[in-house]
mmCIF file of N, CA, C and O in Angstrom:
data_model
loop_
_atom_site.group_PDB
_atom_site.id
_atom_site.type_symbol
_atom_site.label_atom_id
_atom_site.label_comp_id
_atom_site.label_asym_id
_atom_site.label_seq_id
_atom_site.Cartn_x
_atom_site.Cartn_y
_atom_site.Cartn_z
ATOM 1 N N MET A 15 28.005 -6.742 151.857
ATOM 2 C CA MET A 15 27.706 -7.327 150.580
ATOM 3 C C MET A 15 26.441 -6.734 150.028
ATOM 4 O O MET A 15 26.451 -6.515 148.744
ATOM 5 N N ASP A 16 25.493 -6.469 150.812
ATOM 6 C CA ASP A 16 24.227 -5.841 150.297
ATOM 7 C C ASP A 16 24.534 -4.474 149.738
ATOM 8 O O ASP A 16 23.915 -4.104 148.740
ATOM 9 N N LYS A 17 25.438 -3.739 150.372
ATOM 10 C CA LYS A 17 25.762 -2.432 149.927
ATOM 11 C C LYS A 17 26.419 -2.479 148.577
ATOM 12 O O LYS A 17 26.113 -1.659 147.671
ATOM 13 N N GLN A 18 27.211 -3.469 148.330
ATOM 14 C CA GLN A 18 27.885 -3.632 147.023
ATOM 15 C C GLN A 18 26.886 -4.022 145.926
ATOM 16 O O GLN A 18 26.997 -3.524 144.873
ATOM 17 N N LEU A 19 25.974 -4.857 146.245
ATOM 18 C CA LEU A 19 24.879 -5.270 145.337
ATOM 19 C C LEU A 19 24.027 -4.114 144.987
ATOM 20 O O LEU A 19 23.688 -3.946 143.828
ATOM 21 N N ASN A 20 23.746 -3.308 145.956
ATOM 22 C CA ASN A 20 22.910 -2.117 145.764
ATOM 23 C C ASN A 20 23.657 -1.098 144.808
ATOM 24 O O ASN A 20 23.043 -0.494 143.934
ATOM 25 N N GLN A 21 24.910 -0.945 145.088
ATOM 26 C CA GLN A 21 25.748 -0.053 144.254
ATOM 27 C C GLN A 21 25.825 -0.566 142.806
ATOM 28 O O GLN A 21 25.642 0.163 141.863
ATOM 29 N N LEU A 22 26.029 -1.898 142.715
ATOM 30 C CA LEU A 22 26.091 -2.508 141.378
ATOM 31 C C LEU A 22 24.738 -2.339 140.665
ATOM 32 O O LEU A 22 24.712 -2.016 139.472
ATOM 33 N N ALA A 23 23.701 -2.601 141.355
ATOM 34 C CA ALA A 23 22.327 -2.440 140.678
ATOM 35 C C ALA A 23 22.093 -0.996 140.296
ATOM 36 O O ALA A 23 21.546 -0.724 139.235
ATOM 37 N N SER A 24 22.520 -0.085 141.094
ATOM 38 C CA SER A 24 22.342 1.315 140.812
ATOM 39 C C SER A 24 23.196 1.739 139.572
ATOM 40 O O SER A 24 22.709 2.419 138.664
ATOM 41 N N ASN A 25 24.420 1.259 139.552
ATOM 42 C CA ASN A 25 25.299 1.618 138.377
ATOM 43 C C ASN A 25 24.700 0.930 137.069
ATOM 44 O O ASN A 25 24.714 1.622 136.035
ATOM 45 N N MET A 26 24.167 -0.238 137.204
ATOM 46 C CA MET A 26 23.552 -0.898 136.029
ATOM 47 C C MET A 26 22.353 -0.164 135.601
ATOM 48 O O MET A 26 22.088 -0.016 134.366
ATOM 49 N N ALA A 27 21.565 0.374 136.502
ATOM 50 C CA ALA A 27 20.328 1.150 136.169
ATOM 51 C C ALA A 27 20.738 2.400 135.454
ATOM 52 O O ALA A 27 20.072 2.773 134.415
ATOM 53 N N VAL A 28 21.787 3.061 135.902
ATOM 54 C CA VAL A 28 22.256 4.286 135.236
ATOM 55 C C VAL A 28 22.742 3.924 133.815
ATOM 56 O O VAL A 28 22.423 4.666 132.835
ATOM 57 N N GLN A 29 23.462 2.884 133.689
ATOM 58 C CA GLN A 29 24.008 2.518 132.383
ATOM 59 C C GLN A 29 22.821 2.195 131.431
ATOM 60 O O GLN A 29 22.878 2.529 130.236
ATOM 61 N N ILE A 30 21.870 1.415 131.936
ATOM 62 C CA ILE A 30 20.702 1.080 131.122
ATOM 63 C C ILE A 30 19.973 2.305 130.716
ATOM 64 O O ILE A 30 19.543 2.463 129.506
ATOM 65 N N GLY A 31 19.846 3.243 131.592
ATOM 66 C CA GLY A 31 19.138 4.545 131.243
ATOM 67 C C GLY A 31 19.883 5.295 130.150
ATOM 68 O O GLY A 31 19.308 5.826 129.219
ATOM 69 N N ASN A 32 21.217 5.356 130.322
ATOM 70 C CA ASN A 32 22.019 6.059 129.310
ATOM 71 C C ASN A 32 21.994 5.399 127.980
ATOM 72 O O ASN A 32 21.860 6.012 126.969
ATOM 73 N N LEU A 33 21.994 4.047 127.982
ATOM 74 C CA LEU A 33 21.881 3.363 126.715
ATOM 75 C C LEU A 33 20.525 3.510 126.073
ATOM 76 O O LEU A 33 20.339 3.631 124.852
ATOM 77 N N ASN A 34 19.470 3.589 126.872
ATOM 78 C CA ASN A 34 18.110 3.832 126.338
ATOM 79 C C ASN A 34 18.095 5.221 125.710
ATOM 80 O O ASN A 34 17.405 5.410 124.595
ATOM 81 N N LEU A 35 18.645 6.240 126.322
ATOM 82 C CA LEU A 35 18.739 7.560 125.702
ATOM 83 C C LEU A 35 19.487 7.555 124.400
ATOM 84 O O LEU A 35 19.046 8.143 123.390
ATOM 85 N N GLU A 36 20.625 6.893 124.426
ATOM 86 C CA GLU A 36 21.451 6.818 123.222
ATOM 87 C C GLU A 36 20.719 6.135 122.086
ATOM 88 O O GLU A 36 20.709 6.475 120.944
ATOM 89 N N LEU A 37 19.959 5.015 122.463
ATOM 90 C CA LEU A 37 19.188 4.281 121.485
ATOM 91 C C LEU A 37 18.082 5.155 120.884
ATOM 92 O O LEU A 37 17.851 5.148 119.714
ATOM 93 N N SER A 38 17.420 5.893 121.703
ATOM 94 C CA SER A 38 16.366 6.822 121.272
ATOM 95 C C SER A 38 16.848 7.854 120.286
ATOM 96 O O SER A 38 16.263 8.106 119.254
ATOM 97 N N LYS A 39 18.031 8.402 120.645
ATOM 98 C CA LYS A 39 18.644 9.398 119.695
ATOM 99 C C LYS A 39 19.036 8.744 118.356
ATOM 100 O O LYS A 39 18.802 9.377 117.330
ATOM 101 N N THR A 40 19.579 7.594 118.444
ATOM 102 C CA THR A 40 19.994 6.910 117.254
ATOM 103 C C THR A 40 18.800 6.492 116.353
ATOM 104 O O THR A 40 18.811 6.665 115.119
ATOM 105 N N GLN A 41 17.699 6.096 116.959
ATOM 106 C CA GLN A 41 16.512 5.773 116.253
ATOM 107 C C GLN A 41 15.906 7.047 115.560
ATOM 108 O O GLN A 41 15.462 6.940 114.409
ATOM 109 N N ALA A 42 15.887 8.129 116.310
ATOM 110 C CA ALA A 42 15.407 9.387 115.696
ATOM 111 C C ALA A 42 16.289 9.817 114.550
ATOM 112 O O ALA A 42 15.756 10.206 113.459
ATOM 113 N N GLU A 43 17.605 9.679 114.678
ATOM 114 C CA GLU A 43 18.584 10.040 113.562
ATOM 115 C C GLU A 43 18.298 9.082 112.434
ATOM 116 O O GLU A 43 18.295 9.564 111.259
ATOM 117 N N ASN A 44 18.079 7.879 112.700
ATOM 118 C CA ASN A 44 17.822 6.846 111.630
ATOM 119 C C ASN A 44 16.541 7.206 110.813
ATOM 120 O O ASN A 44 16.532 7.180 109.606
ATOM 121 N N GLU A 45 15.519 7.633 111.517
ATOM 122 C CA GLU A 45 14.294 8.010 110.899
ATOM 123 C C GLU A 45 14.512 9.225 109.954
ATOM 124 O O GLU A 45 14.032 9.256 108.838
ATOM 125 N N GLN A 46 15.258 10.181 110.472
ATOM 126 C CA GLN A 46 15.531 11.412 109.706
ATOM 127 C C GLN A 46 16.360 11.046 108.423
ATOM 128 O O GLN A 46 16.099 11.512 107.371
ATOM 129 N N LEU A 47 17.380 10.098 108.592
ATOM 130 C CA LEU A 47 18.147 9.687 107.491
ATOM 131 C C LEU A 47 17.335 8.931 106.426
ATOM 132 O O LEU A 47 17.520 9.090 105.295
ATOM 133 N N GLN A 48 16.418 8.128 106.916
ATOM 134 C CA GLN A 48 15.532 7.409 106.016
ATOM 135 C C GLN A 48 14.600 8.358 105.226
ATOM 136 O O GLN A 48 14.419 8.163 103.981
ATOM 137 N N GLU A 49 14.103 9.356 105.875
ATOM 138 C CA GLU A 49 13.331 10.353 105.178
ATOM 139 C C GLU A 49 14.160 11.115 104.159
ATOM 140 O O GLU A 49 13.724 11.318 103.011
ATOM 141 N N ARG A 50 15.331 11.482 104.566
ATOM 142 C CA ARG A 50 16.249 12.227 103.580
ATOM 143 C C ARG A 50 16.623 11.311 102.443
ATOM 144 O O ARG A 50 16.636 11.754 101.267
ATOM 145 N N ASN A 51 16.835 10.025 102.708
ATOM 146 C CA ASN A 51 17.161 9.090 101.650
ATOM 147 C C ASN A 51 16.018 8.981 100.707
ATOM 148 O O ASN A 51 16.238 8.972 99.469
ATOM 149 N N ALA A 52 14.746 8.967 101.194
ATOM 150 C CA ALA A 52 13.605 8.830 100.295
ATOM 151 C C ALA A 52 13.486 10.129 99.471
ATOM 152 O O ALA A 52 13.240 9.999 98.219
ATOM 153 N N GLN A 53 13.743 11.269 100.030
ATOM 154 C CA GLN A 53 13.750 12.540 99.259
ATOM 155 C C GLN A 53 14.820 12.464 98.170
ATOM 156 O O GLN A 53 14.514 12.866 97.006
ATOM 157 N N LEU A 54 15.962 12.067 98.510
ATOM 158 C CA LEU A 54 17.144 12.012 97.501
ATOM 159 C C LEU A 54 16.759 11.022 96.415
ATOM 160 O O LEU A 54 17.064 11.249 95.285
ATOM 161 N N GLN A 55 16.191 9.864 96.811
ATOM 162 C CA GLN A 55 15.832 8.907 95.788
ATOM 163 C C GLN A 55 14.751 9.483 94.835
ATOM 164 O O GLN A 55 14.845 9.198 93.644
ATOM 165 N N GLU A 56 13.841 10.236 95.371
ATOM 166 C CA GLU A 56 12.815 10.841 94.543
ATOM 167 C C GLU A 56 13.447 11.863 93.564
ATOM 168 O O GLU A 56 13.083 11.917 92.386
ATOM 169 N N THR A 57 14.386 12.628 94.084
ATOM 170 C CA THR A 57 15.113 13.549 93.205
ATOM 171 C C THR A 57 15.870 12.858 92.116
ATOM 172 O O THR A 57 15.867 13.277 90.977
ATOM 173 N N ILE A 58 16.544 11.767 92.474
ATOM 174 C CA ILE A 58 17.265 11.009 91.491
ATOM 175 C C ILE A 58 16.344 10.462 90.396
ATOM 176 O O ILE A 58 16.595 10.594 89.217
ATOM 177 N N ASN A 59 15.199 9.929 90.809
ATOM 178 C CA ASN A 59 14.261 9.415 89.850
ATOM 179 C C ASN A 59 13.730 10.492 88.923
ATOM 180 O O ASN A 59 13.642 10.295 87.686
ATOM 181 N N THR A 60 13.475 11.684 89.516
ATOM 182 C CA THR A 60 12.978 12.820 88.685
ATOM 183 C C THR A 60 14.100 13.215 87.658
ATOM 184 O O THR A 60 13.802 13.478 86.537
ATOM 185 N N LEU A 61 15.350 13.332 88.173
ATOM 186 C CA LEU A 61 16.431 13.744 87.272
ATOM 187 C C LEU A 61 16.627 12.678 86.153
ATOM 188 O O LEU A 61 16.959 13.064 85.043
ATOM 189 N N ARG A 62 16.525 11.427 86.532
ATOM 190 C CA ARG A 62 16.727 10.404 85.471
ATOM 191 C C ARG A 62 15.661 10.543 84.392
ATOM 192 O O ARG A 62 15.897 10.415 83.242
ATOM 193 N N LYS A 63 14.420 10.770 84.826
ATOM 194 C CA LYS A 63 13.286 10.887 83.837
ATOM 195 C C LYS A 63 13.576 12.128 82.993
ATOM 196 O O LYS A 63 13.390 12.108 81.741
ATOM 197 N N GLU A 64 13.959 13.223 83.567
ATOM 198 C CA GLU A 64 14.307 14.446 82.791
ATOM 199 C C GLU A 64 15.418 14.234 81.804
ATOM 200 O O GLU A 64 15.371 14.568 80.669
ATOM 201 N N ALA A 65 16.467 13.507 82.260
ATOM 202 C CA ALA A 65 17.575 13.207 81.388
ATOM 203 C C ALA A 65 17.227 12.310 80.295
ATOM 204 O O ALA A 65 17.656 12.521 79.129
ATOM 205 N N LYS A 66 16.311 11.395 80.516
ATOM 206 C CA LYS A 66 15.840 10.475 79.519
ATOM 207 C C LYS A 66 15.056 11.224 78.457
ATOM 208 O O LYS A 66 15.232 11.061 77.250
ATOM 209 N N HIS A 67 14.200 12.182 78.903
ATOM 210 C CA HIS A 67 13.426 12.971 77.920
ATOM 211 C C HIS A 67 14.324 13.867 77.112
ATOM 212 O O HIS A 67 14.151 14.030 75.873
ATOM 213 N N GLU A 68 15.373 14.430 77.791
ATOM 214 C CA GLU A 68 16.253 15.326 77.105
ATOM 215 C C GLU A 68 17.054 14.516 76.072
ATOM 216 O O GLU A 68 17.272 15.021 74.952
ATOM 217 N N SER A 69 17.577 13.370 76.375
ATOM 218 C CA SER A 69 18.391 12.644 75.473
ATOM 219 C C SER A 69 17.552 12.159 74.245
ATOM 220 O O SER A 69 18.044 12.179 73.153
ATOM 221 N N SER A 70 16.305 11.880 74.436
ATOM 222 C CA SER A 70 15.503 11.464 73.311
ATOM 223 C C SER A 70 15.137 12.623 72.473
ATOM 224 O O SER A 70 15.082 12.603 71.288
ATOM 225 N N ALA A 71 14.949 13.806 73.140
ATOM 226 C CA ALA A 71 14.687 15.058 72.396
ATOM 227 C C ALA A 71 15.876 15.427 71.627
ATOM 228 O O ALA A 71 15.831 15.864 70.423
ATOM 229 N N ASP A 72 17.097 15.292 72.176
ATOM 230 C CA ASP A 72 18.329 15.602 71.505
ATOM 231 C C ASP A 72 18.499 14.674 70.334
ATOM 232 O O ASP A 72 18.897 15.122 69.271
ATOM 233 N N HIS A 73 18.151 13.483 70.508
ATOM 234 C CA HIS A 73 18.298 12.471 69.423
ATOM 235 C C HIS A 73 17.364 12.826 68.271
ATOM 236 O O HIS A 73 17.707 12.797 67.104
ATOM 237 N N THR A 74 16.165 13.261 68.601
ATOM 238 C CA THR A 74 15.206 13.647 67.589
ATOM 239 C C THR A 74 15.686 14.927 66.834
ATOM 240 O O THR A 74 15.605 14.985 65.564
ATOM 241 N N ALA A 75 16.238 15.855 67.567
ATOM 242 C CA ALA A 75 16.785 17.099 66.955
ATOM 243 C C ALA A 75 17.950 16.764 66.066
ATOM 244 O O ALA A 75 18.107 17.247 64.935
ATOM 245 N N ASP A 76 18.831 15.823 66.525
ATOM 246 C CA ASP A 76 19.935 15.372 65.639
ATOM 247 C C ASP A 76 19.471 14.748 64.346
ATOM 248 O O ASP A 76 20.038 15.063 63.290
ATOM 249 N N LYS A 77 18.414 13.980 64.459
ATOM 250 C CA LYS A 77 17.861 13.371 63.228
ATOM 251 C C LYS A 77 17.365 14.405 62.268
ATOM 252 O O LYS A 77 17.618 14.359 61.070
ATOM 253 N N GLN A 78 16.683 15.449 62.784
ATOM 254 C CA GLN A 78 16.144 16.478 61.929
ATOM 255 C C GLN A 78 17.201 17.281 61.296
ATOM 256 O O GLN A 78 17.209 17.645 60.125
ATOM 257 N N ILE A 79 18.322 17.531 62.026
ATOM 258 C CA ILE A 79 19.463 18.266 61.508
ATOM 259 C C ILE A 79 20.101 17.509 60.386
ATOM 260 O O ILE A 79 20.467 17.974 59.345
ATOM 261 N N ASN A 80 20.314 16.208 60.707
ATOM 262 C CA ASN A 80 20.964 15.332 59.713
ATOM 263 C C ASN A 80 20.101 15.186 58.387
ATOM 264 O O ASN A 80 20.649 15.107 57.322
ATOM 265 N N GLN A 81 18.821 15.242 58.526
ATOM 266 C CA GLN A 81 17.935 15.123 57.363
ATOM 267 C C GLN A 81 18.036 16.390 56.501
ATOM 268 O O GLN A 81 17.905 16.301 55.314
ATOM 269 N N HIS A 82 18.222 17.548 57.129
ATOM 270 C CA HIS A 82 18.269 18.740 56.387
ATOM 271 C C HIS A 82 19.675 19.054 55.780
ATOM 272 O O HIS A 82 19.804 19.902 54.966
ATOM 273 N N SER A 83 20.617 18.241 56.199
ATOM 274 C CA SER A 83 22.037 18.566 55.715
ATOM 275 C C SER A 83 22.241 17.946 54.411
ATOM 276 O O SER A 83 21.622 17.031 53.878
#
């Protein structure tokens, strides 16, 4: 019986170790994805600002063209 308990404890220790490794990898991947997400969000914000400026500039140009017509 002691041999079976030792084997069970050993198997559980191996499983716990493997799960800890998997958890560490997943946490590292999550951190990388969060950083990438932040970069992409920054890019989106920049592009939205640029698009806003362009559309208002286009609108101003349209007004000037219409006034000269």
